[in-house]
PDB file of C-alpha atoms in Angstrom:
ATOM      1  CA  ARG A   5      13.277  -5.931 -12.929  1.00 49.00           C
ATOM      2  CA  GLY A   6      12.139  -8.925 -10.797  1.00 56.00           C
ATOM      3  CA  LYS A   7       9.577 -11.678 -11.467  1.00 63.00           C
ATOM      4  CA  GLY A   8       6.133 -12.390 -10.735  1.00 66.00           C
ATOM      5  CA  PRO A   9       2.723 -10.402 -10.914  1.00 66.00           C
ATOM      6  CA  LEU A  10       3.933  -7.265  -8.759  1.00 74.00           C
ATOM      7  CA  ALA A  11       7.579  -7.064 -10.516  1.00 73.00           C
ATOM      8  CA  GLY A  12       8.562  -3.326 -10.961  1.00 81.00           C
ATOM      9  CA  LEU A  13       5.791  -2.185  -8.406  1.00 89.00           C
ATOM     10  CA  TRP A  14       6.840  -0.479  -5.135  1.00 92.00           C
ATOM     11  CA  GLU A  15       5.600  -2.160  -1.814  1.00 91.00           C
ATOM     12  CA  PHE A  16       6.423  -1.222   1.657  1.00 91.00           C
ATOM     13  CA  PRO A  17       8.631  -3.770   3.537  1.00 90.00           C
ATOM     14  CA  GLY A  18       6.987  -6.567   5.331  1.00 88.00           C
ATOM     15  CA  GLY A  19       5.910 -10.226   5.231  1.00 90.00           C
ATOM     16  CA  LYS A  20       3.754 -12.990   6.758  1.00 91.00           C
ATOM     17  CA  VAL A  21       3.023 -13.007  10.487  1.00 93.00           C
ATOM     18  CA  GLU A  22       4.025 -16.159  11.961  1.00 95.00           C
ATOM     19  CA  SER A  23       2.065 -18.081  14.481  1.00 95.00           C
ATOM     20  CA  GLY A  24       2.198 -16.561  17.974  1.00 96.00           C
ATOM     21  CA  GLU A  25       3.601 -13.317  16.719  1.00 96.00           C
ATOM     22  CA  THR A  26       2.190  -9.908  16.773  1.00 95.00           C
ATOM     23  CA  PRO A  27       2.088  -7.789  13.530  1.00 95.00           C
ATOM     24  CA  GLU A  28       4.503  -5.570  14.969  1.00 96.00           C
ATOM     25  CA  ALA A  29       6.985  -8.180  16.043  1.00 96.00           C
ATOM     26  CA  ALA A  30       6.494  -9.728  12.450  1.00 96.00           C
ATOM     27  CA  LEU A  31       7.459  -6.336  10.849  1.00 96.00           C
ATOM     28  CA  GLU A  32      10.518  -6.157  12.926  1.00 96.00           C
ATOM     29  CA  ARG A  33      11.706  -9.477  12.162  1.00 96.00           C
ATOM     30  CA  GLU A  34      10.948  -9.095   8.332  1.00 94.00           C
ATOM     31  CA  ILE A  35      12.784  -5.708   8.105  1.00 94.00           C
ATOM     32  CA  SER A  36      15.700  -7.266   9.885  1.00 95.00           C
ATOM     33  CA  GLU A  37      15.698 -10.436   7.643  1.00 92.00           C
ATOM     34  CA  GLU A  38      15.161  -8.534   4.409  1.00 90.00           C
ATOM     35  CA  LEU A  39      17.056  -5.263   4.814  1.00 92.00           C
ATOM     36  CA  GLY A  40      19.390  -5.894   7.700  1.00 93.00           C
ATOM     37  CA  CYS A  41      18.500  -3.151   9.791  1.00 94.00           C
ATOM     38  CA  SER A  42      16.343  -2.538  13.156  1.00 96.00           C
ATOM     39  CA  VAL A  43      13.285  -0.525  13.481  1.00 96.00           C
ATOM     40  CA  LEU A  44      10.924   0.703  16.096  1.00 97.00           C
ATOM     41  CA  VAL A  45       7.547   0.074  15.340  1.00 97.00           C
ATOM     42  CA  GLY A  46       5.074   2.847  15.667  1.00 97.00           C
ATOM     43  CA  GLU A  47       1.618   3.758  15.065  1.00 96.00           C
ATOM     44  CA  ARG A  48      -0.634   1.679  12.714  1.00 96.00           C
ATOM     45  CA  ILE A  49      -1.445   3.557   9.637  1.00 95.00           C
ATOM     46  CA  THR A  50      -4.170   1.316   8.208  1.00 95.00           C
ATOM     47  CA  THR A  51      -5.117  -2.481   7.468  1.00 95.00           C
ATOM     48  CA  THR A  52      -6.231  -3.168   3.923  1.00 93.00           C
ATOM     49  CA  TRP A  53      -7.473  -6.101   1.994  1.00 94.00           C
ATOM     50  CA  HIS A  54      -6.701  -6.515  -1.663  1.00 93.00           C
ATOM     51  CA  GLU A  55      -7.751  -9.401  -4.055  1.00 92.00           C
ATOM     52  CA  TYR A  56      -5.193 -10.051  -6.702  1.00 90.00           C
ATOM     53  CA  ASP A  57      -5.484 -12.651  -9.269  1.00 88.00           C
ATOM     54  CA  PHE A  58      -3.319 -14.831  -7.370  1.00 90.00           C
ATOM     55  CA  ALA A  59      -4.181 -14.369  -3.656  1.00 88.00           C
ATOM     56  CA  VAL A  60      -5.983 -12.059  -1.298  1.00 92.00           C
ATOM     57  CA  ILE A  61      -3.620  -9.927   0.639  1.00 89.00           C
ATOM     58  CA  VAL A  62      -4.230  -8.497   4.165  1.00 92.00           C
ATOM     59  CA  LEU A  63      -1.773  -5.656   4.545  1.00 93.00           C
ATOM     60  CA  THR A  64      -1.204  -3.959   8.024  1.00 95.00           C
ATOM     61  CA  THR A  65       0.998  -0.826   7.419  1.00 96.00           C
ATOM     62  CA  PHE A  66       2.760   0.979  10.232  1.00 96.00           C
ATOM     63  CA  TYR A  67       4.956   4.055  10.850  1.00 96.00           C
ATOM     64  CA  CYS A  68       8.588   3.067  11.617  1.00 96.00           C
ATOM     65  CA  GLN A  69      11.642   4.595  13.004  1.00 96.00           C
ATOM     66  CA  LEU A  70      15.058   3.271  11.812  1.00 96.00           C
ATOM     67  CA  LEU A  71      17.049   2.503  15.032  1.00 97.00           C
ATOM     68  CA  ILE A  72      20.244   0.458  13.751  1.00 96.00           C
ATOM     69  CA  GLY A  73      21.819   0.182  10.219  1.00 94.00           C
ATOM     70  CA  GLU A  74      20.885   1.340   6.728  1.00 92.00           C
ATOM     71  CA  PRO A  75      18.664  -0.735   4.528  1.00 91.00           C
ATOM     72  CA  ARG A  76      20.588  -3.138   2.343  1.00 88.00           C
ATOM     73  CA  LEU A  77      19.221  -5.220  -0.423  1.00 80.00           C
ATOM     74  CA  THR A  78      19.106  -8.996   0.084  1.00 75.00           C
ATOM     75  CA  GLU A  79      15.762  -9.936  -1.591  1.00 70.00           C
ATOM     76  CA  HIS A  80      14.805  -6.916  -3.495  1.00 68.00           C
ATOM     77  CA  HIS A  81      16.068  -4.825  -6.439  1.00 77.00           C
ATOM     78  CA  GLU A  82      15.956  -1.397  -5.185  1.00 84.00           C
ATOM     79  CA  VAL A  83      15.170   0.435  -2.030  1.00 87.00           C
ATOM     80  CA  LYS A  84      14.373   4.120  -1.948  1.00 88.00           C
ATOM     81  CA  TRP A  85      13.913   6.687   0.778  1.00 88.00           C
ATOM     82  CA  VAL A  86      10.864   9.084  -0.276  1.00 90.00           C
ATOM     83  CA  SER A  87       9.158  12.000   1.286  1.00 92.00           C
ATOM     84  CA  PRO A  88       5.491  11.750   1.879  1.00 93.00           C
ATOM     85  CA  LYS A  89       4.794  14.518  -0.769  1.00 91.00           C
ATOM     86  CA  ASP A  90       7.006  12.285  -3.459  1.00 93.00           C
ATOM     87  CA  LEU A  91       5.286   9.001  -2.757  1.00 94.00           C
ATOM     88  CA  SER A  92       2.771   9.383  -5.368  1.00 92.00           C
ATOM     89  CA  HIS A  93       5.584   9.609  -7.991  1.00 93.00           C
ATOM     90  CA  LEU A  94       6.320   5.737  -7.502  1.00 95.00           C
ATOM     91  CA  GLU A  95       4.177   3.105  -8.997  1.00 94.00           C
ATOM     92  CA  TRP A  96       2.487   1.307  -6.044  1.00 95.00           C
ATOM     93  CA  ALA A  97       1.240  -2.182  -5.862  1.00 93.00           C
ATOM     94  CA  PRO A  98      -2.486  -1.833  -5.328  1.00 94.00           C
ATOM     95  CA  ALA A  99      -2.657  -3.334  -1.898  1.00 93.00           C
ATOM     96  CA  ASP A 100      -0.123  -0.303  -0.783  1.00 95.00           C
ATOM     97  CA  VAL A 101      -2.181   2.493  -2.315  1.00 95.00           C
ATOM     98  CA  PRO A 102      -4.513   3.110   0.545  1.00 95.00           C
ATOM     99  CA  ALA A 103      -1.747   3.643   2.929  1.00 95.00           C
ATOM    100  CA  VAL A 104       0.212   5.788   0.599  1.00 96.00           C
ATOM    101  CA  GLN A 105      -2.911   7.957   0.202  1.00 95.00           C
ATOM    102  CA  LEU A 106      -3.475   8.151   3.875  1.00 95.00           C
ATOM    103  CA  ILE A 107       0.355   9.014   4.780  1.00 95.00           C
ATOM    104  CA  GLN A 108       0.131  11.815   2.022  1.00 93.00           C
ATOM    105  CA  ALA A 109      -3.107  13.017   3.631  1.00 93.00           C
ATOM    106  CA  THR A 110      -1.475  13.358   6.864  1.00 90.00           C
ATOM    107  CA  TYR A 111       1.918  14.722   5.862  1.00 80.00           C
ATOM    108  CA  VAL A 112       1.293  16.740   2.714  1.00 62.00           C
TER     109      VAL A 112
END
């Protein structure tokens, strides 16, 4: 299931912020490109830094509202809607764990 050091682990959708782009605009663009749907980016949950063997990741996580379409897989192996209480049932990439914990602390 996938390739690379994070294969098989769950991550929130997103990607790199391009020059001149806000994190919110980058997230809207990445979700459109990777999942073929449109979202309204809301409140920032957290920004975390995580050092993997292959890179240091700075990850900003936002709440989003689905506006148009349903997520479809173009680059990923699986997509799943999960309630906040069930987030801990998935095996998350380490950089995403702080956001998962904050979401659960807020909504569970």
